[in-house]
Short mmCIF file of C-alpha atoms and ligand atoms in Angstrom, two decimals:
data_model
loop_
_atom_site.label_atom_id
_atom_site.label_comp_id
_atom_site.label_asym_id
_atom_site.label_seq_id
_atom_site.Cartn_x
_atom_site.Cartn_y
_atom_site.Cartn_z
CA UNK Y 1 -23.45 -40.18 -26.21
CA UNK Y 2 -23.02 -36.68 -24.52
CA UNK Y 3 -25.73 -33.91 -25.44
CA UNK Y 4 -23.61 -31.47 -27.82
CA UNK Y 5 -24.46 -28.78 -25.21
CA UNK Y 6 -21.89 -31.19 -22.83
CA UNK Y 7 -19.09 -32.09 -25.44
CA UNK Y 8 -18.92 -28.27 -26.36
CA UNK Y 9 -18.96 -27.00 -22.33
CA UNK Y 10 -16.63 -29.86 -21.88
CA UNK Y 11 -14.52 -28.57 -24.44
CA UNK Y 12 -14.92 -25.39 -23.79
CA UNK Y 13 -14.03 -26.40 -20.37
CA UNK Y 14 -10.28 -28.17 -21.71
CA UNK Y 15 -9.43 -25.23 -23.29
CA UNK Y 16 -9.44 -23.42 -20.21
CA UNK Y 17 -8.20 -25.47 -18.41
CA UNK Y 18 -5.13 -25.65 -20.29
CA UNK Y 19 -5.68 -21.77 -21.07
CA UNK Y 20 -4.31 -21.08 -17.36
CA UNK Y 21 -2.54 -24.11 -16.81
CA UNK Y 22 0.27 -22.78 -20.03
CA UNK Y 23 0.16 -19.80 -18.39
CA UNK Y 24 4.02 -18.29 -16.87
CA UNK Y 25 2.32 -15.76 -13.79
CA UNK Y 26 1.18 -17.80 -10.88
CA UNK Y 27 -2.56 -19.03 -11.03
CA UNK Y 28 -4.67 -17.65 -8.13
CA UNK Y 29 -5.96 -20.00 -6.03
CA UNK Y 30 -10.02 -19.57 -5.29
CA UNK Y 31 -9.93 -21.73 -1.96
CA UNK Y 32 -6.62 -19.20 -0.01
CA UNK Y 33 -8.88 -16.13 -1.83
CA UNK Y 34 -12.61 -17.90 0.17
CA UNK Y 35 -10.72 -18.14 3.51
CA UNK Y 36 -9.76 -14.49 3.50
CA UNK Y 37 -13.73 -13.78 2.85
CA UNK Y 38 -13.46 -15.87 6.23
CA UNK Y 39 -11.31 -14.37 8.36
CA UNK Y 40 -12.58 -10.91 7.76
CA UNK Y 41 -16.46 -12.01 8.31
CA UNK Y 42 -15.04 -13.64 11.47
CA UNK Y 43 -14.29 -10.17 12.91
CA UNK Y 44 -17.96 -8.73 12.29
CA UNK Y 45 -18.86 -6.15 10.52
CA UNK Y 46 -16.33 -3.42 9.41
CA UNK Y 47 -18.71 -0.42 9.98
CA UNK Y 48 -17.50 2.74 11.77
CA UNK Y 49 -20.09 1.46 14.48
CA UNK Y 50 -18.08 -1.38 15.19
CA UNK Y 51 -13.09 0.27 15.70
CA UNK Y 52 -12.73 -2.39 16.60
CA UNK Y 53 -14.11 -4.91 14.22
CA UNK Y 54 -12.69 -2.23 11.68
CA UNK Y 55 -9.04 -2.64 12.97
CA UNK Y 56 -8.77 -6.29 13.91
CA UNK Y 57 -9.59 -6.09 9.77
CA UNK Y 58 -7.61 -3.71 8.09
CA UNK Y 59 -4.44 -5.39 10.54
CA UNK Y 60 -5.17 -8.99 8.99
CA UNK Y 61 -4.90 -6.28 5.66
CA UNK Y 62 -2.41 -4.89 6.75
CA UNK Y 63 -0.27 -7.91 8.22
CA UNK Y 64 -1.06 -10.01 4.96
CA UNK Y 65 0.44 -8.06 3.27
CA UNK Y 66 3.20 -6.36 5.50
CA UNK Y 67 5.33 -9.52 3.14
CA UNK Y 68 4.57 -9.02 -0.15
CA UNK Y 69 4.12 -5.95 -1.46
CA UNK Y 70 7.29 -3.51 -1.53
CA UNK Y 71 4.83 -0.24 0.49
CA UNK Y 72 1.84 0.34 2.26
CA UNK Y 73 0.69 3.09 3.78
CA UNK Y 74 -2.87 4.27 5.66
CA UNK Y 75 -4.59 6.93 4.80
CA UNK Y 76 -6.89 8.53 7.50
CA UNK Y 77 -9.36 10.40 7.06
CA UNK Y 78 -12.58 12.17 7.76
CA UNK Y 79 -16.04 12.97 5.54
CA UNK Y 80 -19.52 14.12 6.98
CA UNK Y 81 -18.46 13.36 10.27
CA UNK Y 82 -17.23 9.94 9.63
CA UNK Y 83 -13.78 8.43 10.57
CA UNK Y 84 -12.77 6.21 7.54
CA UNK Y 85 -8.64 4.59 6.56
CA UNK Y 86 -8.07 4.25 2.90
CA UNK Y 87 -4.79 1.52 2.67
CA UNK Y 88 -2.51 1.64 -0.18
CA UNK Y 89 -0.20 -0.92 -1.03
CA UNK Y 90 2.08 -0.70 -4.13
CA UNK Y 91 4.26 -2.90 -6.03
CA UNK Y 92 6.91 -1.66 -7.59
CA UNK Y 93 8.64 -2.41 -11.12
CA UNK Y 94 11.61 -0.26 -10.62
CA UNK Y 95 11.59 -0.38 -14.41
CA UNK Y 96 7.91 1.01 -15.03
CA UNK Y 97 9.17 4.49 -14.53
CA UNK Y 98 5.91 6.54 -14.58
CA UNK Y 99 2.39 6.70 -14.43
CA UNK Y 100 2.30 5.23 -17.93
CA UNK Y 101 2.56 1.62 -16.57
CA UNK Y 102 0.45 1.78 -13.44
CA UNK Y 103 -2.32 -0.70 -12.26
CA UNK Y 104 -4.47 0.64 -10.01
CA UNK Y 105 -7.09 -1.96 -8.29
CA UNK Y 106 -9.41 -1.51 -5.74
CA UNK Y 107 -11.31 -2.66 -3.48
CA UNK Y 108 -13.74 -1.64 -0.76
CA UNK Y 109 -13.29 -3.41 2.97
CA UNK Y 110 -16.07 -1.07 4.65
CA UNK Y 111 -19.45 -3.30 5.22
CA UNK Y 112 -22.67 -1.99 5.49
CA UNK Y 113 -24.34 -0.72 8.82
CA UNK Y 114 -27.34 -1.32 8.18
CA UNK Y 115 -30.06 -4.42 6.06
CA UNK Y 116 -32.43 -2.72 4.19
CA UNK Y 117 -33.02 -5.17 1.32
CA UNK Y 118 -33.93 -8.29 4.22
CA UNK Y 119 -37.13 -9.29 4.05
CA UNK Y 120 -37.34 -9.80 7.47
CA UNK Y 121 -37.93 -6.60 9.29
CA UNK Y 122 -37.08 -7.20 12.17
CA UNK Y 123 -33.58 -7.52 10.77
CA UNK Y 124 -32.99 -4.62 8.59
CA UNK Y 125 -31.63 -2.73 11.68
CA UNK Y 126 -28.94 -5.20 12.03
CA UNK Y 127 -25.20 -4.47 9.68
CA UNK Y 128 -24.73 -7.22 6.76
CA UNK Y 129 -22.17 -9.88 7.62
CA UNK Y 130 -19.89 -8.78 4.00
CA UNK Y 131 -18.79 -11.80 2.61
CA UNK Y 132 -19.61 -11.10 -0.74
CA UNK Y 133 -20.97 -7.31 -0.60
CA UNK Y 134 -16.72 -7.11 1.33
CA UNK Y 135 -15.37 -9.49 1.27
CA UNK Y 136 -14.83 -10.37 -1.37
CA UNK Y 137 -13.00 -8.39 -3.00
CA UNK Y 138 -10.58 -7.60 -0.67
CA UNK Y 139 -10.59 -11.23 -1.07
CA UNK Y 140 -9.85 -11.21 -4.29
CA UNK Y 141 -6.62 -8.61 -3.66
CA UNK Y 142 -5.32 -10.57 -1.21
CA UNK Y 143 -4.88 -13.27 -3.15
CA UNK Y 144 -4.10 -11.13 -5.91
CA UNK Y 145 -0.58 -9.73 -3.60
CA UNK Y 146 0.59 -13.54 -3.11
CA UNK Y 147 1.14 -14.13 -6.76
CA UNK Y 148 2.76 -10.97 -7.19
CA UNK Y 149 4.61 -11.63 -4.72
CA UNK Y 150 5.84 -14.85 -6.41
CA UNK Y 151 6.03 -13.13 -9.93
CA UNK Y 152 6.96 -9.63 -10.07
CA UNK Y 153 4.33 -7.96 -12.97
CA UNK Y 154 5.73 -5.96 -15.78
CA UNK Y 155 3.63 -2.64 -14.42
CA UNK Y 156 4.04 -1.36 -10.55
CA UNK Y 157 0.24 -2.10 -9.60
CA UNK Y 158 -1.67 -0.71 -6.71
CA UNK Y 159 -3.90 -2.15 -4.31
CA UNK Y 160 -6.32 -0.26 -3.01
CA UNK Y 161 -8.50 -0.34 0.22
CA UNK Y 162 -11.00 1.77 -0.03
CA UNK Y 163 -13.43 2.67 3.55
CA UNK Y 164 -16.21 3.83 4.15
CA UNK Y 165 -17.76 2.74 0.29
CA UNK Y 166 -21.17 0.86 1.49
CA UNK Y 167 -22.71 4.13 3.24
CA UNK Y 168 -24.86 4.84 0.29
CA UNK Y 169 -27.84 6.33 0.53
CA UNK Y 170 -27.55 6.25 5.05
CA UNK Y 171 -28.87 9.54 5.88
CA UNK Y 172 -28.50 11.15 2.72
CA UNK Y 173 -24.97 10.37 2.41
CA UNK Y 174 -23.59 9.49 -1.38
CA UNK Y 175 -21.99 5.85 -2.44
CA UNK Y 176 -17.87 5.70 -2.59
CA UNK Y 177 -17.01 7.72 -0.25
CA UNK Y 178 -13.32 7.06 0.81
CA UNK Y 179 -12.77 6.04 -2.88
CA UNK Y 180 -13.50 10.37 -3.86
CA UNK Y 181 -11.30 10.69 -0.89
CA UNK Y 182 -8.14 8.87 -2.12
CA UNK Y 183 -8.93 10.82 -5.39
CA UNK Y 184 -8.44 13.74 -4.20
CA UNK Y 185 -5.88 13.23 -1.59
CA UNK Y 186 -3.59 12.07 -4.33
CA UNK Y 187 -3.97 14.24 -6.90
CA UNK Y 188 -0.37 13.06 -8.14
CA UNK Y 189 -1.85 9.34 -7.95
CA UNK Y 190 -3.11 8.82 -11.92
CA UNK Y 191 -2.31 5.05 -13.01
CA UNK Y 192 -3.00 4.39 -15.84
CA UNK Y 193 -6.04 2.52 -16.17
CA UNK Y 194 -7.88 0.15 -12.97
CA UNK Y 195 -10.04 -2.04 -12.24
CA UNK Y 196 -12.63 -2.52 -9.15
CA UNK Y 197 -13.74 -5.46 -7.73
CA UNK Y 198 -16.95 -5.50 -6.26
CA UNK Y 199 -19.58 -8.81 -5.50
CA UNK Y 200 -17.49 -11.21 -6.95
CA UNK Y 201 -17.94 -14.02 -4.87
CA UNK Y 202 -21.41 -15.34 -5.71
CA UNK Y 203 -21.88 -18.79 -7.09
CA UNK Y 204 -23.90 -18.08 -9.58
CA UNK Y 205 -21.08 -15.81 -10.46
CA UNK Y 206 -22.94 -12.94 -12.67
CA UNK Y 207 -20.57 -10.04 -14.07
CA UNK Y 208 -22.14 -7.77 -17.16
CA UNK Y 209 -20.37 -4.51 -18.22
CA UNK Y 210 -21.30 -1.90 -15.78
CA UNK Y 211 -22.78 1.47 -18.04
CA UNK Y 212 -20.43 4.12 -16.28
CA UNK Y 213 -17.43 1.51 -16.92
CA UNK Y 214 -18.91 1.07 -20.84
CA UNK Y 215 -19.66 3.98 -21.37
CA UNK Y 216 -16.38 6.02 -19.29
CA UNK Y 217 -13.55 3.25 -20.30
CA UNK Y 218 -14.71 1.63 -23.30
CA UNK Y 219 -11.07 0.54 -24.48
CA UNK Y 220 -10.49 -0.78 -20.76
CA UNK Y 221 -14.40 -3.31 -20.80
CA UNK Y 222 -12.78 -4.73 -23.86
CA UNK Y 223 -9.64 -5.86 -22.63
CA UNK Y 224 -10.72 -7.40 -20.33
CA UNK Y 225 -14.25 -9.48 -21.80
CA UNK Y 226 -11.77 -10.37 -24.48
CA UNK Y 227 -9.68 -11.61 -21.21
CA UNK Y 228 -12.75 -13.04 -19.80
CA UNK Y 229 -13.83 -14.36 -23.38
CA UNK Y 230 -9.75 -16.19 -23.93
CA UNK Y 231 -10.19 -17.99 -20.13
CA UNK Y 232 -13.47 -19.42 -20.64
CA UNK Y 233 -15.02 -17.37 -17.46
CA UNK Y 234 -18.49 -18.05 -17.80
CA UNK Y 235 -18.82 -15.25 -14.89
CA UNK Y 236 -18.59 -12.75 -17.61
CA UNK Y 237 -21.70 -11.04 -19.32
CA UNK Y 238 -20.66 -9.60 -22.95
CA UNK Y 239 -24.29 -7.49 -22.38
CA UNK Y 240 -24.94 -4.53 -20.94
CA UNK Y 241 -25.45 -3.51 -17.12
CA UNK Y 242 -26.81 -0.76 -16.05
CA UNK Y 243 -25.54 1.84 -14.40
CA UNK Y 244 -23.89 1.93 -10.43
CA UNK Y 245 -22.63 3.98 -7.69
CA UNK Y 246 -19.47 2.28 -6.35
CA UNK Y 247 -15.41 3.19 -6.48
CA UNK Y 248 -14.33 3.76 -9.37
CA UNK Y 249 -16.42 6.39 -10.41
CA UNK Y 250 -14.26 9.21 -8.47
CA UNK Y 251 -11.56 7.48 -11.21
CA UNK Y 252 -14.11 7.54 -13.48
CA UNK Y 253 -14.85 11.43 -13.19
CA UNK Y 254 -10.93 12.41 -12.63
CA UNK Y 255 -10.17 10.80 -15.65
CA UNK Y 256 -8.97 7.99 -15.36
CA UNK Y 257 -9.68 4.48 -16.71
CA UNK Y 258 -11.67 2.57 -14.44
CA UNK Y 259 -13.77 -0.52 -14.78
CA UNK Y 260 -16.15 -1.49 -11.96
CA UNK Y 261 -16.88 -5.63 -12.13
CA UNK Y 262 -19.89 -5.78 -10.27
CA UNK Y 263 -22.51 -8.69 -9.75
CA UNK Y 264 -25.92 -7.49 -11.08
CA UNK Y 265 -28.63 -7.76 -11.16
CA UNK Y 266 -27.35 -7.62 -7.06
CA UNK Y 267 -27.87 -11.18 -5.47
CA UNK Y 268 -31.31 -11.44 -3.54
CA UNK Y 269 -29.13 -11.78 -0.22
CA UNK Y 270 -28.28 -7.85 -1.10
CA UNK Y 271 -27.75 -5.92 1.40
CA UNK Y 272 -29.09 -8.62 3.89
CA UNK Y 273 -28.57 -9.79 6.71
CA UNK Y 274 -27.77 -13.65 4.40
CA UNK Y 275 -24.98 -12.09 2.83
CA UNK Y 276 -23.10 -14.58 4.64
CA UNK Y 277 -19.89 -17.27 3.03
CA UNK Y 278 -22.27 -19.43 1.98
CA UNK Y 279 -23.35 -17.42 -0.76
CA UNK Y 280 -19.30 -18.15 -1.52
CA UNK Y 281 -17.51 -20.41 -4.24
CA UNK Y 282 -14.46 -20.18 -4.48
CA UNK Y 283 -14.53 -21.18 -8.63
CA UNK Y 284 -15.93 -17.59 -8.88
CA UNK Y 285 -13.32 -16.46 -7.18
CA UNK Y 286 -10.82 -18.18 -9.18
CA UNK Y 287 -12.49 -16.79 -12.58
CA UNK Y 288 -12.36 -13.05 -11.35
CA UNK Y 289 -9.03 -13.76 -9.75
CA UNK Y 290 -7.50 -14.77 -12.98
CA UNK Y 291 -9.01 -12.37 -15.58
CA UNK Y 292 -7.66 -9.91 -13.41
CA UNK Y 293 -3.69 -11.81 -13.16
CA UNK Y 294 -3.41 -12.40 -17.40
CA UNK Y 295 -5.23 -8.62 -17.18
CA UNK Y 296 -1.42 -7.46 -15.31
CA UNK Y 297 1.20 -9.51 -16.48
CA UNK Y 298 0.17 -9.79 -19.93
ZN1 ZN X 301 -23.01 -2.45 -0.64
#
């Protein structure tokens, strides 16, 4: 006989599988998302001083989206002496007019140029590989794009890839530089709601309710966590997290409800040279991807 927790777990697992299988929308493939992380890491750091790696990554994102999306725009900008590029891909539903039926999903595509948390002091000046921190959010959005091209959502969806998120606390720079520029550069873009995904591939995924999100977009937090609960997405913790400076803040400041899905407490390889693909898991990516696809399709 199975011990009780195992029975419960098995039942929950069956429920979650059927919940996904019964869905009328395409299913998110974690292995495909994992492959997207590998590709990005192979381009090297996506940092301001590695223009080759950045260009290759941007080209990869653009080429992947090109056959899937209705419209792709790259918005170059200069801020604090740094050059950045935000990429904006839209999946238009002509029936969803105006901004009342418009959902934004965002992730940062840059990576951190230093590994200041690395216990090995000799590695602290090196860039992080950015598998989880940078790669995972992009990977989730790219795999979602595949789903949106298979079945058009009833709302218009914008996927935004923000540059220069992870320069925070380097030479007194703030986090989320690119997202702030995006909000400033596009004053007429005001989606009804949005979600940022950042660090979502860890094997032991743990996403609590980030504190700014919970305080300033409580309805949206409720909506997402009820989807997570219905899918038995174990990585979503119905607990209050801490305040995190991420790409959602410029949107919240502009009065747009945007929630940050981010792993916390940060894993021990966060901002180190060990932020590699070995820490990532297709199942974790799938949890986040399926919650987001239900969020968009329902
Ligand atoms: Zn970071």
